[in-house]
């Protein structure tokens, strides 16, 4: 089981084409948000961690933060929660408090944060090879 058995709650912060850019949301301090998340993770003593990623594919709901459960949270039935429209200090703090308390599977999210849950992008069927058909060359 190794390291996966001890994996903490992880915040995956989208910083792709639309999330984290002033062009789309000029009234929000995107750099502050990322600094705040990272500082809180460092202060948590390994209680949760923060990663950034390129576009998560739900650009119309930027800024997006995916709260992934810890190993214990996953064993308790927790699944990743996609938080859209994370564009103010209160939402940032709610995400941090939830992660610090244990995150998905261990602690219920704040009701105000749960209202911002969005689904992951749907796979585009046109990009998926059809089963049972040979590819033409």
mmCIF file of N, CA, C and O in Angstrom, residues 19-82:
data_model
loop_
_atom_site.group_PDB
_atom_site.id
_atom_site.type_symbol
_atom_site.label_atom_id
_atom_site.label_comp_id
_atom_site.label_asym_id
_atom_site.label_seq_id
_atom_site.Cartn_x
_atom_site.Cartn_y
_atom_site.Cartn_z
ATOM 1 N N UNK A 19 -9.038 29.624 -15.762
ATOM 2 C CA UNK A 19 -8.933 29.727 -14.310
ATOM 3 C C UNK A 19 -7.624 30.418 -13.947
ATOM 4 O O UNK A 19 -6.580 30.136 -14.525
ATOM 5 N N UNK A 20 -7.711 31.332 -13.006
ATOM 6 C CA UNK A 20 -6.505 31.981 -12.535
ATOM 7 C C UNK A 20 -5.976 33.078 -13.423
ATOM 8 O O UNK A 20 -4.831 33.489 -13.280
ATOM 9 N N UNK A 21 -6.798 33.562 -14.343
ATOM 10 C CA UNK A 21 -6.337 34.624 -15.233
ATOM 11 C C UNK A 21 -7.203 35.870 -15.068
ATOM 12 O O UNK A 21 -8.421 35.788 -15.020
ATOM 13 N N UNK A 22 -6.540 37.000 -14.995
ATOM 14 C CA UNK A 22 -7.249 38.265 -14.818
ATOM 15 C C UNK A 22 -8.098 38.618 -16.031
ATOM 16 O O UNK A 22 -9.098 39.322 -15.903
ATOM 17 N N UNK A 23 -7.726 38.128 -17.195
ATOM 18 C CA UNK A 23 -8.488 38.411 -18.411
ATOM 19 C C UNK A 23 -9.945 37.993 -18.257
ATOM 20 O O UNK A 23 -10.855 38.691 -18.669
ATOM 21 N N UNK A 24 -10.182 36.848 -17.648
ATOM 22 C CA UNK A 24 -11.544 36.343 -17.508
ATOM 23 C C UNK A 24 -12.236 36.897 -16.252
ATOM 24 O O UNK A 24 -13.428 37.178 -16.271
ATOM 25 N N UNK A 25 -11.483 37.010 -15.179
ATOM 26 C CA UNK A 25 -12.045 37.503 -13.913
ATOM 27 C C UNK A 25 -11.121 38.578 -13.354
ATOM 28 O O UNK A 25 -10.347 38.320 -12.422
ATOM 29 N N UNK A 26 -11.204 39.799 -13.902
ATOM 30 C CA UNK A 26 -10.260 40.843 -13.513
ATOM 31 C C UNK A 26 -10.419 41.352 -12.086
ATOM 32 O O UNK A 26 -9.493 41.921 -11.536
ATOM 33 N N UNK A 27 -11.540 41.108 -11.451
ATOM 34 C CA UNK A 27 -11.762 41.635 -10.109
ATOM 35 C C UNK A 27 -11.276 40.745 -8.987
ATOM 36 O O UNK A 27 -11.486 41.062 -7.820
ATOM 37 N N UNK A 28 -10.607 39.643 -9.305
ATOM 38 C CA UNK A 28 -10.182 38.706 -8.263
ATOM 39 C C UNK A 28 -8.669 38.563 -8.285
ATOM 40 O O UNK A 28 -8.062 38.511 -9.350
ATOM 41 N N UNK A 29 -8.075 38.482 -7.115
ATOM 42 C CA UNK A 29 -6.626 38.338 -6.985
ATOM 43 C C UNK A 29 -6.271 36.852 -7.032
ATOM 44 O O UNK A 29 -6.234 36.170 -6.011
ATOM 45 N N UNK A 30 -6.014 36.364 -8.219
ATOM 46 C CA UNK A 30 -5.732 34.946 -8.435
ATOM 47 C C UNK A 30 -4.427 34.516 -7.777
ATOM 48 O O UNK A 30 -4.338 33.419 -7.238
ATOM 49 N N UNK A 31 -3.430 35.376 -7.814
ATOM 50 C CA UNK A 31 -2.142 35.055 -7.184
ATOM 51 C C UNK A 31 -2.326 34.908 -5.671
ATOM 52 O O UNK A 31 -1.781 33.986 -5.058
ATOM 53 N N UNK A 32 -3.114 35.807 -5.069
ATOM 54 C CA UNK A 32 -3.377 35.714 -3.630
ATOM 55 C C UNK A 32 -4.035 34.384 -3.304
ATOM 56 O O UNK A 32 -3.674 33.721 -2.319
ATOM 57 N N UNK A 33 -5.010 33.965 -4.099
ATOM 58 C CA UNK A 33 -5.720 32.723 -3.820
ATOM 59 C C UNK A 33 -4.754 31.545 -3.782
ATOM 60 O O UNK A 33 -4.783 30.742 -2.855
ATOM 61 N N UNK A 34 -3.901 31.445 -4.777
ATOM 62 C CA UNK A 34 -2.958 30.340 -4.825
ATOM 63 C C UNK A 34 -1.960 30.418 -3.669
ATOM 64 O O UNK A 34 -1.658 29.405 -3.032
ATOM 65 N N UNK A 35 -1.480 31.618 -3.364
ATOM 66 C CA UNK A 35 -0.575 31.789 -2.218
ATOM 67 C C UNK A 35 -1.259 31.386 -0.922
ATOM 68 O O UNK A 35 -0.657 30.734 -0.066
ATOM 69 N N UNK A 36 -2.523 31.769 -0.761
ATOM 70 C CA UNK A 36 -3.279 31.442 0.460
ATOM 71 C C UNK A 36 -3.453 29.936 0.600
ATOM 72 O O UNK A 36 -3.275 29.369 1.679
ATOM 73 N N UNK A 37 -3.804 29.267 -0.498
ATOM 74 C CA UNK A 37 -3.976 27.811 -0.460
ATOM 75 C C UNK A 37 -2.660 27.115 -0.112
ATOM 76 O O UNK A 37 -2.627 26.214 0.734
ATOM 77 N N UNK A 38 -1.584 27.544 -0.754
ATOM 78 C CA UNK A 38 -0.277 26.923 -0.492
ATOM 79 C C UNK A 38 0.206 27.168 0.927
ATOM 80 O O UNK A 38 0.757 26.282 1.564
ATOM 81 N N UNK A 39 0.010 28.376 1.437
ATOM 82 C CA UNK A 39 0.430 28.693 2.802
ATOM 83 C C UNK A 39 -0.338 27.859 3.817
ATOM 84 O O UNK A 39 0.240 27.347 4.787
ATOM 85 N N UNK A 40 -1.626 27.699 3.595
ATOM 86 C CA UNK A 40 -2.439 26.892 4.517
ATOM 87 C C UNK A 40 -2.025 25.431 4.470
ATOM 88 O O UNK A 40 -1.974 24.759 5.506
ATOM 89 N N UNK A 41 -1.716 24.918 3.282
ATOM 90 C CA UNK A 41 -1.262 23.529 3.164
ATOM 91 C C UNK A 41 0.057 23.344 3.903
ATOM 92 O O UNK A 41 0.250 22.353 4.627
ATOM 93 N N UNK A 42 0.971 24.293 3.755
ATOM 94 C CA UNK A 42 2.256 24.208 4.450
ATOM 95 C C UNK A 42 2.057 24.242 5.963
ATOM 96 O O UNK A 42 2.709 23.496 6.703
ATOM 97 N N UNK A 43 1.129 25.071 6.419
ATOM 98 C CA UNK A 43 0.856 25.182 7.853
ATOM 99 C C UNK A 43 0.105 23.975 8.404
ATOM 100 O O UNK A 43 0.076 23.766 9.613
ATOM 101 N N UNK A 44 -0.480 23.158 7.517
ATOM 102 C CA UNK A 44 -1.276 22.008 7.974
ATOM 103 C C UNK A 44 -0.409 20.844 8.439
ATOM 104 O O UNK A 44 -0.939 19.858 8.955
ATOM 105 N N UNK A 45 0.884 20.933 8.226
ATOM 106 C CA UNK A 45 1.771 19.849 8.652
ATOM 107 C C UNK A 45 1.494 18.540 7.937
ATOM 108 O O UNK A 45 1.591 17.471 8.538
ATOM 109 N N UNK A 46 1.130 18.613 6.666
ATOM 110 C CA UNK A 46 0.837 17.408 5.897
ATOM 111 C C UNK A 46 -0.613 16.983 5.952
ATOM 112 O O UNK A 46 -0.974 15.945 5.414
ATOM 113 N N UNK A 47 -1.462 17.801 6.570
ATOM 114 C CA UNK A 47 -2.885 17.481 6.655
ATOM 115 C C UNK A 47 -3.574 17.495 5.301
ATOM 116 O O UNK A 47 -4.505 16.741 5.063
ATOM 117 N N UNK A 48 -3.114 18.376 4.423
ATOM 118 C CA UNK A 48 -3.584 18.397 3.043
ATOM 119 C C UNK A 48 -2.503 19.029 2.187
ATOM 120 O O UNK A 48 -1.563 19.640 2.698
ATOM 121 N N UNK A 49 -2.622 18.845 0.890
ATOM 122 C CA UNK A 49 -1.638 19.399 -0.031
ATOM 123 C C UNK A 49 -2.334 20.127 -1.172
ATOM 124 O O UNK A 49 -3.529 19.943 -1.391
ATOM 125 N N UNK A 50 -1.563 20.932 -1.888
ATOM 126 C CA UNK A 50 -2.080 21.714 -3.007
ATOM 127 C C UNK A 50 -1.222 21.430 -4.228
ATOM 128 O O UNK A 50 0.004 21.398 -4.142
ATOM 129 N N UNK A 51 -1.900 21.210 -5.348
ATOM 130 C CA UNK A 51 -1.236 21.054 -6.648
ATOM 131 C C UNK A 51 -1.925 21.980 -7.624
ATOM 132 O O UNK A 51 -3.096 22.301 -7.461
ATOM 133 N N UNK A 52 -1.214 22.368 -8.655
ATOM 134 C CA UNK A 52 -1.850 23.106 -9.743
ATOM 135 C C UNK A 52 -1.832 22.229 -10.979
ATOM 136 O O UNK A 52 -1.030 21.299 -11.094
ATOM 137 N N UNK A 53 -2.741 22.523 -11.881
ATOM 138 C CA UNK A 53 -2.830 21.789 -13.129
ATOM 139 C C UNK A 53 -3.269 22.735 -14.236
ATOM 140 O O UNK A 53 -3.797 23.819 -13.957
ATOM 141 N N UNK A 54 -3.050 22.304 -15.453
ATOM 142 C CA UNK A 54 -3.556 23.065 -16.590
ATOM 143 C C UNK A 54 -5.069 22.892 -16.660
ATOM 144 O O UNK A 54 -5.675 22.304 -15.774
ATOM 145 N N UNK A 55 -5.649 23.327 -17.704
ATOM 146 C CA UNK A 55 -7.092 23.353 -17.891
ATOM 147 C C UNK A 55 -7.773 22.036 -17.516
ATOM 148 O O UNK A 55 -7.377 20.962 -17.966
ATOM 149 N N UNK A 56 -8.790 22.145 -16.691
ATOM 150 C CA UNK A 56 -9.591 20.985 -16.291
ATOM 151 C C UNK A 56 -10.812 20.784 -17.186
ATOM 152 O O UNK A 56 -11.547 19.828 -17.015
ATOM 153 N N UNK A 57 -11.044 21.705 -18.108
ATOM 154 C CA UNK A 57 -12.092 21.508 -19.098
ATOM 155 C C UNK A 57 -13.474 22.021 -18.739
ATOM 156 O O UNK A 57 -14.413 21.787 -19.483
ATOM 157 N N UNK A 58 -13.611 22.698 -17.642
ATOM 158 C CA UNK A 58 -14.915 23.290 -17.300
ATOM 159 C C UNK A 58 -14.744 24.806 -17.182
ATOM 160 O O UNK A 58 -15.091 25.421 -16.189
ATOM 161 N N UNK A 59 -14.222 25.379 -18.241
ATOM 162 C CA UNK A 59 -13.821 26.789 -18.273
ATOM 163 C C UNK A 59 -14.962 27.750 -17.934
ATOM 164 O O UNK A 59 -14.730 28.806 -17.355
ATOM 165 N N UNK A 60 -16.163 27.394 -18.309
ATOM 166 C CA UNK A 60 -17.298 28.280 -18.037
ATOM 167 C C UNK A 60 -17.591 28.388 -16.540
ATOM 168 O O UNK A 60 -18.383 29.222 -16.127
ATOM 169 N N UNK A 61 -16.934 27.574 -15.715
ATOM 170 C CA UNK A 61 -17.174 27.591 -14.271
ATOM 171 C C UNK A 61 -15.921 27.978 -13.488
ATOM 172 O O UNK A 61 -15.788 27.674 -12.315
ATOM 173 N N UNK A 62 -15.010 28.685 -14.157
ATOM 174 C CA UNK A 62 -13.757 29.121 -13.537
ATOM 175 C C UNK A 62 -14.043 30.068 -12.368
ATOM 176 O O UNK A 62 -15.035 30.783 -12.398
ATOM 177 N N UNK A 63 -13.214 30.011 -11.425
ATOM 178 C CA UNK A 63 -12.057 29.212 -11.070
ATOM 179 C C UNK A 63 -12.509 27.881 -10.491
ATOM 180 O O UNK A 63 -13.449 27.838 -9.705
ATOM 181 N N UNK A 64 -11.811 26.831 -10.831
ATOM 182 C CA UNK A 64 -12.179 25.498 -10.382
ATOM 183 C C UNK A 64 -11.098 24.944 -9.453
ATOM 184 O O UNK A 64 -9.907 25.056 -9.742
ATOM 185 N N UNK A 65 -11.543 24.362 -8.350
ATOM 186 C CA UNK A 65 -10.669 23.662 -7.418
ATOM 187 C C UNK A 65 -11.285 22.289 -7.191
ATOM 188 O O UNK A 65 -12.458 22.185 -6.820
ATOM 189 N N UNK A 66 -10.516 21.241 -7.429
ATOM 190 C CA UNK A 66 -10.990 19.880 -7.178
ATOM 191 C C UNK A 66 -10.456 19.452 -5.820
ATOM 192 O O UNK A 66 -9.247 19.495 -5.582
ATOM 193 N N UNK A 67 -11.371 19.069 -4.937
ATOM 194 C CA UNK A 67 -10.985 18.608 -3.607
ATOM 195 C C UNK A 67 -10.997 17.085 -3.641
ATOM 196 O O UNK A 67 -12.063 16.465 -3.699
ATOM 197 N N UNK A 68 -9.803 16.506 -3.661
ATOM 198 C CA UNK A 68 -9.680 15.048 -3.725
ATOM 199 C C UNK A 68 -9.601 14.492 -2.312
ATOM 200 O O UNK A 68 -8.907 15.055 -1.459
ATOM 201 N N UNK A 69 -10.288 13.387 -2.060
ATOM 202 C CA UNK A 69 -10.256 12.821 -0.709
ATOM 203 C C UNK A 69 -8.886 12.247 -0.359
ATOM 204 O O UNK A 69 -8.124 11.855 -1.236
ATOM 205 N N UNK A 70 -8.635 12.198 0.909
ATOM 206 C CA UNK A 70 -7.443 11.511 1.408
ATOM 207 C C UNK A 70 -7.656 10.015 1.221
ATOM 208 O O UNK A 70 -8.757 9.561 0.863
ATOM 209 N N UNK A 71 -6.635 9.234 1.501
ATOM 210 C CA UNK A 71 -6.784 7.780 1.429
ATOM 211 C C UNK A 71 -7.871 7.316 2.403
ATOM 212 O O UNK A 71 -8.712 6.487 2.052
ATOM 213 N N UNK A 72 -7.887 7.873 3.604
ATOM 214 C CA UNK A 72 -8.929 7.506 4.576
ATOM 215 C C UNK A 72 -10.301 7.943 4.088
ATOM 216 O O UNK A 72 -11.284 7.210 4.233
ATOM 217 N N UNK A 73 -10.372 9.132 3.500
ATOM 218 C CA UNK A 73 -11.645 9.616 2.972
ATOM 219 C C UNK A 73 -12.163 8.745 1.846
ATOM 220 O O UNK A 73 -13.352 8.449 1.756
ATOM 221 N N UNK A 74 -11.253 8.291 0.978
ATOM 222 C CA UNK A 74 -11.665 7.413 -0.130
ATOM 223 C C UNK A 74 -12.162 6.075 0.415
ATOM 224 O O UNK A 74 -13.174 5.552 -0.040
ATOM 225 N N UNK A 75 -11.469 5.546 1.409
ATOM 226 C CA UNK A 75 -11.922 4.273 2.019
ATOM 227 C C UNK A 75 -13.303 4.434 2.671
ATOM 228 O O UNK A 75 -14.070 3.481 2.742
ATOM 229 N N UNK A 76 -13.611 5.656 3.114
ATOM 230 C CA UNK A 76 -14.910 5.935 3.735
ATOM 231 C C UNK A 76 -15.978 6.278 2.692
ATOM 232 O O UNK A 76 -17.101 6.615 3.055
ATOM 233 N N UNK A 77 -15.620 6.209 1.411
ATOM 234 C CA UNK A 77 -16.595 6.458 0.350
ATOM 235 C C UNK A 77 -16.516 7.834 -0.277
ATOM 236 O O UNK A 77 -17.321 8.165 -1.148
ATOM 237 N N UNK A 78 -15.567 8.645 0.135
ATOM 238 C CA UNK A 78 -15.433 9.992 -0.419
ATOM 239 C C UNK A 78 -14.955 9.973 -1.862
ATOM 240 O O UNK A 78 -14.163 9.123 -2.252
ATOM 241 N N UNK A 79 -15.445 10.892 -2.635
ATOM 242 C CA UNK A 79 -15.052 11.047 -4.029
ATOM 243 C C UNK A 79 -14.671 12.505 -4.270
ATOM 244 O O UNK A 79 -15.082 13.397 -3.528
ATOM 245 N N UNK A 80 -13.917 12.742 -5.310
ATOM 246 C CA UNK A 80 -13.477 14.106 -5.628
ATOM 247 C C UNK A 80 -14.675 15.028 -5.800
ATOM 248 O O UNK A 80 -15.672 14.662 -6.420
ATOM 249 N N UNK A 81 -14.558 16.214 -5.242
ATOM 250 C CA UNK A 81 -15.592 17.235 -5.370
ATOM 251 C C UNK A 81 -15.026 18.388 -6.205
ATOM 252 O O UNK A 81 -13.984 18.942 -5.870
ATOM 253 N N UNK A 82 -15.710 18.719 -7.278
ATOM 254 C CA UNK A 82 -15.294 19.799 -8.159
ATOM 255 C C UNK A 82 -16.033 21.060 -7.731
ATOM 256 O O UNK A 82 -17.262 21.120 -7.803
#
